[in-house]
Tab-separated table of C-alpha atoms in Angstrom:
chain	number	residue	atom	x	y	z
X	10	UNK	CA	-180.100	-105.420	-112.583
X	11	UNK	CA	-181.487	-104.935	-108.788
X	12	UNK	CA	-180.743	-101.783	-107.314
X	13	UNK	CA	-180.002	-102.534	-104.293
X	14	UNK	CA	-176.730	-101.348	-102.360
X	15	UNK	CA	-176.650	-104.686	-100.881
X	16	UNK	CA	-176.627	-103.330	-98.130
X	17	UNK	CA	-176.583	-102.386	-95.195
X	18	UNK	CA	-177.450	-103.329	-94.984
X	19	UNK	CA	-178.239	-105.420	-96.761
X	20	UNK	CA	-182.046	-105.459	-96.815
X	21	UNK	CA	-184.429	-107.500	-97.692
X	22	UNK	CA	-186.971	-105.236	-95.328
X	23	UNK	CA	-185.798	-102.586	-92.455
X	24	UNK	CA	-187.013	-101.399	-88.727
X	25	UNK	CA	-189.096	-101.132	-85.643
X	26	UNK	CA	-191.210	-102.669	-82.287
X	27	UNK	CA	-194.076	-101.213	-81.137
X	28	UNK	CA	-193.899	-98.399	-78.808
X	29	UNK	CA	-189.783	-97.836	-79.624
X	30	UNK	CA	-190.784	-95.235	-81.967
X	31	UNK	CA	-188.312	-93.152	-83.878
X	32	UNK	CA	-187.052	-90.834	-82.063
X	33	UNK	CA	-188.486	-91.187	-78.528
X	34	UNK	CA	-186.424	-93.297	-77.244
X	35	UNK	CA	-183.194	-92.535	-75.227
X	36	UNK	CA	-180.327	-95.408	-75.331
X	37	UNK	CA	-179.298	-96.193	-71.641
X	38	UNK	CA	-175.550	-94.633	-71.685
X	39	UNK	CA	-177.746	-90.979	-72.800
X	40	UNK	CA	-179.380	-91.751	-69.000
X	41	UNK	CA	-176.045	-93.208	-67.422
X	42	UNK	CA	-172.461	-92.393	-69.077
X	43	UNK	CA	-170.219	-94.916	-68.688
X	44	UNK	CA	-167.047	-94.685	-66.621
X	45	UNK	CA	-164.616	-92.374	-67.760
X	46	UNK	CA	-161.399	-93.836	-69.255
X	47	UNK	CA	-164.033	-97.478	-69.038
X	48	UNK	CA	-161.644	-99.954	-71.661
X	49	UNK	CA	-165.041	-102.074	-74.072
X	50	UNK	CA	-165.136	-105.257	-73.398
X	51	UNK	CA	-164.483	-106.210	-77.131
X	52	UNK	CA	-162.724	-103.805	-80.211
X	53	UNK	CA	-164.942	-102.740	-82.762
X	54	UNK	CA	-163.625	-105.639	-84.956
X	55	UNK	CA	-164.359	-108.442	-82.506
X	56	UNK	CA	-167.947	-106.959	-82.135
X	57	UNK	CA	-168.766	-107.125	-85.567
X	58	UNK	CA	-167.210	-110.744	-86.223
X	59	UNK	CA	-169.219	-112.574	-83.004
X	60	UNK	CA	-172.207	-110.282	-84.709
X	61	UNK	CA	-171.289	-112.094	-88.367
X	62	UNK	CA	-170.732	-115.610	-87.144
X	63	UNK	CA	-173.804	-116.280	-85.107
X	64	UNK	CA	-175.681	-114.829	-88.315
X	65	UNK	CA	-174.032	-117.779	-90.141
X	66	UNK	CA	-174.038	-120.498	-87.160
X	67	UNK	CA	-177.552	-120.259	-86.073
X	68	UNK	CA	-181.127	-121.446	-86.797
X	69	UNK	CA	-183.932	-119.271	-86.280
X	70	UNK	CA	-187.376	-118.165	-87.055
X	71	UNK	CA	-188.825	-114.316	-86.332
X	72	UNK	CA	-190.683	-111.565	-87.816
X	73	UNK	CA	-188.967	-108.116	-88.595
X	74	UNK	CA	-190.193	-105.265	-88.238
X	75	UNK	CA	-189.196	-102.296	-90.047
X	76	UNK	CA	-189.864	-98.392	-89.929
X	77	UNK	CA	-188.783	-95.310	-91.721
X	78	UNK	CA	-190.002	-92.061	-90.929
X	79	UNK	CA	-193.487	-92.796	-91.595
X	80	UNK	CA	-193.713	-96.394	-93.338
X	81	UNK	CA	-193.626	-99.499	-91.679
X	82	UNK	CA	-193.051	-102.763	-92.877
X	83	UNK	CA	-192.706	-106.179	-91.791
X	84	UNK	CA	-191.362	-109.879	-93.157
X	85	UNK	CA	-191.246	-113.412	-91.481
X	86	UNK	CA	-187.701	-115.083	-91.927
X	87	UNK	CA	-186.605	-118.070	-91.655
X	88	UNK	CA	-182.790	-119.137	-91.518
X	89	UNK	CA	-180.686	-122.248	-91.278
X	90	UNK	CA	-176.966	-123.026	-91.248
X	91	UNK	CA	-175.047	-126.627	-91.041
X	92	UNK	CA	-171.496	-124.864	-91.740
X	93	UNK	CA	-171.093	-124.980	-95.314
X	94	UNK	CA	-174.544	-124.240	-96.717
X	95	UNK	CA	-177.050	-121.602	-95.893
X	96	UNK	CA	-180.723	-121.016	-96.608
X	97	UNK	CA	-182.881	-118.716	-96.010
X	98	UNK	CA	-186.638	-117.598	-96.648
X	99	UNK	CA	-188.116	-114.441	-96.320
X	100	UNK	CA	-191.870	-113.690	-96.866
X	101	UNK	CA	-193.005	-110.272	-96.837
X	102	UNK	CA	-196.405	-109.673	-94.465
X	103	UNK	CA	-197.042	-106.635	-95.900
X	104	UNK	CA	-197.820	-104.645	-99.165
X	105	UNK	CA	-197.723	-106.831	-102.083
X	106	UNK	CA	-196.663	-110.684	-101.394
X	107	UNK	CA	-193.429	-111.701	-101.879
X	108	UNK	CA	-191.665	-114.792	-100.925
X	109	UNK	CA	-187.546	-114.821	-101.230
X	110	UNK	CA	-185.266	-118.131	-101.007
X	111	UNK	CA	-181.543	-117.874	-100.670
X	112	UNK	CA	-179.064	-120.822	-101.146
X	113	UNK	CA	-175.983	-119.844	-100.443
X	114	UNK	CA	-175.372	-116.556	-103.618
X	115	UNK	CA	-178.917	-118.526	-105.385
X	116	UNK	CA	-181.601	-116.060	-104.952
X	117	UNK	CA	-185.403	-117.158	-106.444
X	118	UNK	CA	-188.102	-114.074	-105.479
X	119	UNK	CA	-191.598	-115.541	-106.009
X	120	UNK	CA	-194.223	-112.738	-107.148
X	121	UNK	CA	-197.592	-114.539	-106.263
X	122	UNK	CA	-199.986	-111.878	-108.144
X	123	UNK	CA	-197.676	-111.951	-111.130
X	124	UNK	CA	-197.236	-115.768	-111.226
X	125	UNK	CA	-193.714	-114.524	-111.649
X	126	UNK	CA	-190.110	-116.078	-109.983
X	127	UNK	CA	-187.209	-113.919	-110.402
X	128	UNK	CA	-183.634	-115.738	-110.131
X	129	UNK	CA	-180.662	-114.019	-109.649
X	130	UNK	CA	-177.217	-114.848	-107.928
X	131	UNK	CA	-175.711	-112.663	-105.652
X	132	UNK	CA	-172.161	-112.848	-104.243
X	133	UNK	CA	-172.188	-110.276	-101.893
X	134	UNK	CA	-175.565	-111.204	-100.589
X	135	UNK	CA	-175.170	-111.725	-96.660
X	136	UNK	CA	-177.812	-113.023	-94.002
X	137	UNK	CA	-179.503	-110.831	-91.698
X	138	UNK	CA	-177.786	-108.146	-90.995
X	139	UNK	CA	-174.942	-108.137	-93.186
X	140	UNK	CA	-172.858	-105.835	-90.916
X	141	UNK	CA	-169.306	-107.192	-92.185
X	142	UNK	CA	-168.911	-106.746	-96.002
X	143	UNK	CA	-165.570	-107.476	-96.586
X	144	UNK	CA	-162.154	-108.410	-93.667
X	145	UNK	CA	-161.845	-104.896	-93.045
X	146	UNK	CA	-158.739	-104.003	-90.644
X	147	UNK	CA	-159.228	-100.085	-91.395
X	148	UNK	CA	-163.020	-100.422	-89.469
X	149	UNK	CA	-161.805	-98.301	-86.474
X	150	UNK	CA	-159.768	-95.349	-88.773
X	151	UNK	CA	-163.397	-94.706	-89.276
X	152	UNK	CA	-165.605	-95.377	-86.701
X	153	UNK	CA	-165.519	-95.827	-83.037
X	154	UNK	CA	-167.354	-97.704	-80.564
X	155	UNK	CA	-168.915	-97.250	-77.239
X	156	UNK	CA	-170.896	-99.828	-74.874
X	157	UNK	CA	-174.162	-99.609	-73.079
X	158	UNK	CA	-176.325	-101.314	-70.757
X	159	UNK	CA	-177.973	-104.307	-71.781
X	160	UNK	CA	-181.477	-104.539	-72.659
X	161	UNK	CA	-184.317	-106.812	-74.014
X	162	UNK	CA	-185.595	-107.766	-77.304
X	163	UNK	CA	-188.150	-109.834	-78.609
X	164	UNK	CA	-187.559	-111.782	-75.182
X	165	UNK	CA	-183.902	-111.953	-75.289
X	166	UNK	CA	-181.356	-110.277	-72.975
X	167	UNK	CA	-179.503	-108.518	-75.520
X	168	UNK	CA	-175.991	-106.448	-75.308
X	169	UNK	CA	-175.909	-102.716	-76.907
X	170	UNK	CA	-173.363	-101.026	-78.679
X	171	UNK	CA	-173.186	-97.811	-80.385
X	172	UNK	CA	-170.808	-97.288	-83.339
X	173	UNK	CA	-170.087	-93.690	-84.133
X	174	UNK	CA	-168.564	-92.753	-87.615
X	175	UNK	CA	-165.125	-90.303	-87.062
X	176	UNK	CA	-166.209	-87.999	-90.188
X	177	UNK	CA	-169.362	-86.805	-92.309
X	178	UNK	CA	-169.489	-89.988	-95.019
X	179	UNK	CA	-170.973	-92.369	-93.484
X	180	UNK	CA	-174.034	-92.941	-90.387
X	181	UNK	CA	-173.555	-94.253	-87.494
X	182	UNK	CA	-175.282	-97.757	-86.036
X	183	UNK	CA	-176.992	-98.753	-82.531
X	184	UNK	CA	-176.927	-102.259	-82.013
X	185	UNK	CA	-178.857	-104.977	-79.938
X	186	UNK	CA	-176.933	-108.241	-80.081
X	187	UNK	CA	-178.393	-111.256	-78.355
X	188	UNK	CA	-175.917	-112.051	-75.171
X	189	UNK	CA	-175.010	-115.691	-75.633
X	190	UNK	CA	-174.924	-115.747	-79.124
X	191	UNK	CA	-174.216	-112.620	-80.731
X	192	UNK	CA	-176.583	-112.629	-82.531
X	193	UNK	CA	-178.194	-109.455	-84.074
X	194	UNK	CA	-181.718	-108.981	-83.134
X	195	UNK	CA	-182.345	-104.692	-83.570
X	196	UNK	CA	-180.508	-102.436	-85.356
X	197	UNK	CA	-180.615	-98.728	-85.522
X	198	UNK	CA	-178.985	-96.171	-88.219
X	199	UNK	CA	-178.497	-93.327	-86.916
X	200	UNK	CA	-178.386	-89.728	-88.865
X	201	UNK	CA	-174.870	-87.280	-88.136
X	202	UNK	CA	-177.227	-85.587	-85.741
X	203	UNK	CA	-177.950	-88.769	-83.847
X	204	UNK	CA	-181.444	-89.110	-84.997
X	205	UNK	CA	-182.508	-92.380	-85.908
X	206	UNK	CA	-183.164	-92.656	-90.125
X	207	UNK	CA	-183.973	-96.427	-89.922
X	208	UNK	CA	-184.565	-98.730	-87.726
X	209	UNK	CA	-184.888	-103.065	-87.838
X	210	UNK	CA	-186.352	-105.460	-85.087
X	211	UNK	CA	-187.492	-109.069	-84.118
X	212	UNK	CA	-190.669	-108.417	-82.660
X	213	UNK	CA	-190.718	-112.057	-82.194
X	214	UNK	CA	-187.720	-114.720	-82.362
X	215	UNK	CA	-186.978	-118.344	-81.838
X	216	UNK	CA	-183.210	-119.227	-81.597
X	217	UNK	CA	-182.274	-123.109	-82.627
X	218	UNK	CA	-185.622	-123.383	-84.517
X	219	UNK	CA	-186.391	-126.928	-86.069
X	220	UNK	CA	-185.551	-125.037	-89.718
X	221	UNK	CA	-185.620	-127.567	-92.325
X	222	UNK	CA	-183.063	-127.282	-94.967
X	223	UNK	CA	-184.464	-130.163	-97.296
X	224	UNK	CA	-188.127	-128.202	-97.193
X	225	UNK	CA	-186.552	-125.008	-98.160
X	226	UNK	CA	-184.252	-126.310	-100.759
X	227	UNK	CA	-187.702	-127.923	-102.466
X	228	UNK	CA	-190.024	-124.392	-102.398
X	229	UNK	CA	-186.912	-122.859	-104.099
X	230	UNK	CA	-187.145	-125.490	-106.893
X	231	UNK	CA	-190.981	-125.710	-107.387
X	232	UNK	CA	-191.799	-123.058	-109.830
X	233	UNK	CA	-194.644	-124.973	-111.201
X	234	UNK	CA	-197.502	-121.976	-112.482
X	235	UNK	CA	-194.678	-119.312	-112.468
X	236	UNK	CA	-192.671	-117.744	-115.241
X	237	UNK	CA	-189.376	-117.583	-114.903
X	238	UNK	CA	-186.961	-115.115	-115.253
X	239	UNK	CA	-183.146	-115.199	-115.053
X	240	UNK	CA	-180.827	-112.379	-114.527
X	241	UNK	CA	-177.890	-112.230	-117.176
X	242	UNK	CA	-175.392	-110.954	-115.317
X	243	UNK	CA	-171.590	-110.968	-116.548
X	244	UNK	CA	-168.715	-110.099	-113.757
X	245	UNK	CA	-166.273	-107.901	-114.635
X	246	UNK	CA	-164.022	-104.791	-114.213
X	247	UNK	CA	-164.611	-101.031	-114.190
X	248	UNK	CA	-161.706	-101.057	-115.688
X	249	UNK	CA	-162.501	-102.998	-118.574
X	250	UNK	CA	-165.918	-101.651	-119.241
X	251	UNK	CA	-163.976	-98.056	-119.849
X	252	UNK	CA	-164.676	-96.247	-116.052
X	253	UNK	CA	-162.489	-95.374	-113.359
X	254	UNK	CA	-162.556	-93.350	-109.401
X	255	UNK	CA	-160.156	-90.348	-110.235
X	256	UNK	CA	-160.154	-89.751	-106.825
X	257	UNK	CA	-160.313	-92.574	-103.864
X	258	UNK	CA	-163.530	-91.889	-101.453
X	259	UNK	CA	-161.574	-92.663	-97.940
X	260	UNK	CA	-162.493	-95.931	-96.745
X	261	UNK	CA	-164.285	-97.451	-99.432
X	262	UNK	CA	-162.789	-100.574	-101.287
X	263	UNK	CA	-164.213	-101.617	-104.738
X	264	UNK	CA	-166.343	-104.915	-104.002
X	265	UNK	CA	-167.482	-106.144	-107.021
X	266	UNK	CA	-168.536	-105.087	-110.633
X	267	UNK	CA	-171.501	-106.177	-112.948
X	268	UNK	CA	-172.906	-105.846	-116.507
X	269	UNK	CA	-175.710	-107.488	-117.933
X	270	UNK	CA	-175.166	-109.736	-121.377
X	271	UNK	CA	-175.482	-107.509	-123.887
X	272	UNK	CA	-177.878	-108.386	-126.760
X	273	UNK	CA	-176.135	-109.338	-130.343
X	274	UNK	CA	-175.114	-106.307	-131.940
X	275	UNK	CA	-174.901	-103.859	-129.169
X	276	UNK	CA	-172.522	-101.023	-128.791
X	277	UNK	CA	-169.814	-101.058	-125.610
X	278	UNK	CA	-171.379	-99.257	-123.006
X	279	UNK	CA	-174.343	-100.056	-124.183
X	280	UNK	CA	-175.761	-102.428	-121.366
X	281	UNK	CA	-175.756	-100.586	-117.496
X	282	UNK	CA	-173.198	-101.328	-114.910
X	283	UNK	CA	-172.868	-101.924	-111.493
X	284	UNK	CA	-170.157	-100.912	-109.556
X	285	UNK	CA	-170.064	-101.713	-105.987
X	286	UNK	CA	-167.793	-100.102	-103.094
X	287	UNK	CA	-167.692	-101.195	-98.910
X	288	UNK	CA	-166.108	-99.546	-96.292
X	289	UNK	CA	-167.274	-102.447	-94.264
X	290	UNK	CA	-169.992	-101.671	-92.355
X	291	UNK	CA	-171.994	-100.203	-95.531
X	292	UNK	CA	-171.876	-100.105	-98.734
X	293	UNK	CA	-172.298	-97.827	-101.863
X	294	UNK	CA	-173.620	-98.580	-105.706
X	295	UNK	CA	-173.023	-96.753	-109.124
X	296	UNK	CA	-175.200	-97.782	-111.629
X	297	UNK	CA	-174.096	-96.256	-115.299
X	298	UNK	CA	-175.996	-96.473	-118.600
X	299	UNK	CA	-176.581	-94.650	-121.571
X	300	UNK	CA	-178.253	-91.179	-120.782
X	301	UNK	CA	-181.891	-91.206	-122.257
X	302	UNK	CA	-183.311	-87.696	-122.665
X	303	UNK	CA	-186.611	-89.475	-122.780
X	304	UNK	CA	-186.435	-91.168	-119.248
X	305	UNK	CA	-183.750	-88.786	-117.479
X	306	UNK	CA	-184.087	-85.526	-115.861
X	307	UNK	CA	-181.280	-83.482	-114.068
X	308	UNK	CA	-179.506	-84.348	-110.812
X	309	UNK	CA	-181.524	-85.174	-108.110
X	310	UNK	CA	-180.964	-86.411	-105.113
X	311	UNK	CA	-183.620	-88.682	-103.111
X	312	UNK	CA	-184.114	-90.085	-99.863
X	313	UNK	CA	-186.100	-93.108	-98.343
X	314	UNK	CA	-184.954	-93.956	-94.833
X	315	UNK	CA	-181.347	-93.990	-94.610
X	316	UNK	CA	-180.741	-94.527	-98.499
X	317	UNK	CA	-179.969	-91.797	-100.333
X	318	UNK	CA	-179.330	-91.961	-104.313
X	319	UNK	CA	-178.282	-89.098	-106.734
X	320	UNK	CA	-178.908	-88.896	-110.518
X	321	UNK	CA	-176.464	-86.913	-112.926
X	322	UNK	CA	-175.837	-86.941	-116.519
X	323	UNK	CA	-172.258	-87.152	-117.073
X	324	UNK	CA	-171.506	-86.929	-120.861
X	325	UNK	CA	-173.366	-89.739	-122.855
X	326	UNK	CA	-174.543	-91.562	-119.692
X	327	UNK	CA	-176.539	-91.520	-117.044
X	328	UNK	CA	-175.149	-91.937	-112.981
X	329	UNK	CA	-176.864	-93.406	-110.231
X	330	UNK	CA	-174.965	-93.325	-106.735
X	331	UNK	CA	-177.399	-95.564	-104.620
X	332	UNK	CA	-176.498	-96.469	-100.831
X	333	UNK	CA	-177.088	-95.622	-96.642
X	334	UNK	CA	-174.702	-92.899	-96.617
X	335	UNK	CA	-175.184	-89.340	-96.398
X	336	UNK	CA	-175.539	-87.122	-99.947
X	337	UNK	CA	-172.108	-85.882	-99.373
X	338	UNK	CA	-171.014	-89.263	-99.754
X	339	UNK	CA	-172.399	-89.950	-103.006
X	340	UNK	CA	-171.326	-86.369	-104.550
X	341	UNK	CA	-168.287	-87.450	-103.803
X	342	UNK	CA	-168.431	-90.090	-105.692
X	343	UNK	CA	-170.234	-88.762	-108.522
X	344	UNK	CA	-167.539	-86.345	-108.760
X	345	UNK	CA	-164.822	-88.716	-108.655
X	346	UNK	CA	-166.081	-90.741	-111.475
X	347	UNK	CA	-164.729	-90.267	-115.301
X	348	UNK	CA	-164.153	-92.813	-118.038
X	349	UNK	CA	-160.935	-93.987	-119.056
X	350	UNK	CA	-160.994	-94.698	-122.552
């Protein structure tokens, strides 16, 4: 099982452009405040939806470019949509070659050096940038939203919005959405100080690119020279795998919940869990399996970029809270877990 919080962002690789470097760069309303009592042009809501739809309406090609504190990365994409079915591809252009293919919740990662294609399915899997998890009508109990000049990206006039979390469990988010489509094309998370922790770009984008679905759709099937590998996964219920929140973490909603297929003969509990929550915007994982003394230390917590995860042994198993929220997010969390049988 992948840990990935799916999220934020989602994140198949994350931010930044050339001389936009972390932290030296001022947004425009830090320069020019807007109007006092100024009403936004859209709610928070309406943002975020025009930001989901063109993800899922347009074709494009484009490179990414992602930095975090002092790595940088970078992947070409390429995406299609004709309003049922989507595809994308995603090659990594740095460290060690990687080529992903989504169809629709199909996912096949081909590992060149390891002659190796890993297939999974993932239903919570959304195209660049996932910003909207879930229909979330709670978004503005716990965040806000402010508008700024517009500005350029990758070529494209672009609008900017800054959305500002209204307590200490979550980040905050500046984003660059193309103007006539909505499209997302740079995305910052931002730190409860402010300071960016992450940050994604298009250094270079095509809109309406001549994306072939039919192409795609035949690289995802050709495994020819590769080993393949399929993720058992089995959906379920925390419920019915024996765990439970004692206490709700305010805003987050429980997404979705995953085992793997346990092997003949193996104990309940036995095989780890996934357990995934969304407040909308982001997202947090708890991965439980049986504690190992062998492979598992004491609580930890770790950072890289805006994802944080903490480690804890709690009775017989072992907890990791994985996702882009602050620590005190995941302690609480942590805390809140128990099992119920």
């Amino acid at each position: 099982m992948t840990r990935s919080a799916s999220g934020g962002m989602g994140r198949v690789l994350w931010p930044v452009i050339g001389a936009l470097v972390l932290g030296l760069w001022q947004p425009s309303w830090a320069q020019t405040p807007p109007a006092s009592g100024a009403v936004p042009a859209r709610s928070l809501t309406e943002w975020l939806t025009r930001m989901h739809d063109a993800s899922r309406q347009r074709a494009y090609t484009g490179t990414l470019v992602v930095s975090s504190a002092s790595t940088m990365s970078a992947a070409r994409i390429w995406h299609i949509c004709d309003g049922t079915q989507q595809m994308e591809r995603v090659d990594t252009l740095t460290g060690a070659p990687r080529s992903t293919i989504r169809h629709n919740s199909d996912v096949i990662t081909f590992v060149p050096d390891e002659k190796l294609a890993l297939v999974d399915r993932r239903e919570s899997l959304g195209v660049f940038p996932e910003l909207l998890q879930m229909p979330s009508s709670s978004l503005p109990d716990y965040y806000s939203l402010r508008e700024g000049k517009s500005e350029r990206v990758a070529g494209y006039p672009a609008d900017v919005v800054e959305i500002t979390p209204r307590d200490n469990l979550r980040f905050g988010y500046r984003i660059w959405s193309e103007k006539s489509t909505g499209l997302v094309v740079k995305l910052q998370t931002l730190s409860e100080q402010g300071t960016v922790l992450e940050q994604v770009a298009f250094s270079e984008l095509q809109l309406d690119a001549p994306v072939r679905m039919d192409k795609l759709k035949r690289l995802m099937g050709d495994t020819r020279g590769y080993t393949v590998h399929r993720q058992s996964l089995r959906k379920t219920t925390a419920e019915a795998e024996g765990w439970r929140l004692k206490e709700v973490v305010p805003g987050f909603q429980p997404m979705s919940c995953h085992t793997r297929e346990p092997e003949a003969g193996a104990a309940p509990g036995a095989t780890p869990m996934q357990w995934v929550f969304s407040d909308g915007l982001t997202s947090v994982s708890l991965f439980i399996e049986p504690f190992d003394p062998q492979r598992h230390a004491g609580e930890k917590i770790t950072a890289t970029g805006a994802t944080h995860a903490l480690t804890r042994r709690l009775g017989t198993y072992w907890v990791t809270a994985l996702g882009e929220v602050p620590p005190a997010t995941l302690r609480r969390f942590a805390n809140a877990l128990e099992r119920s049988r």
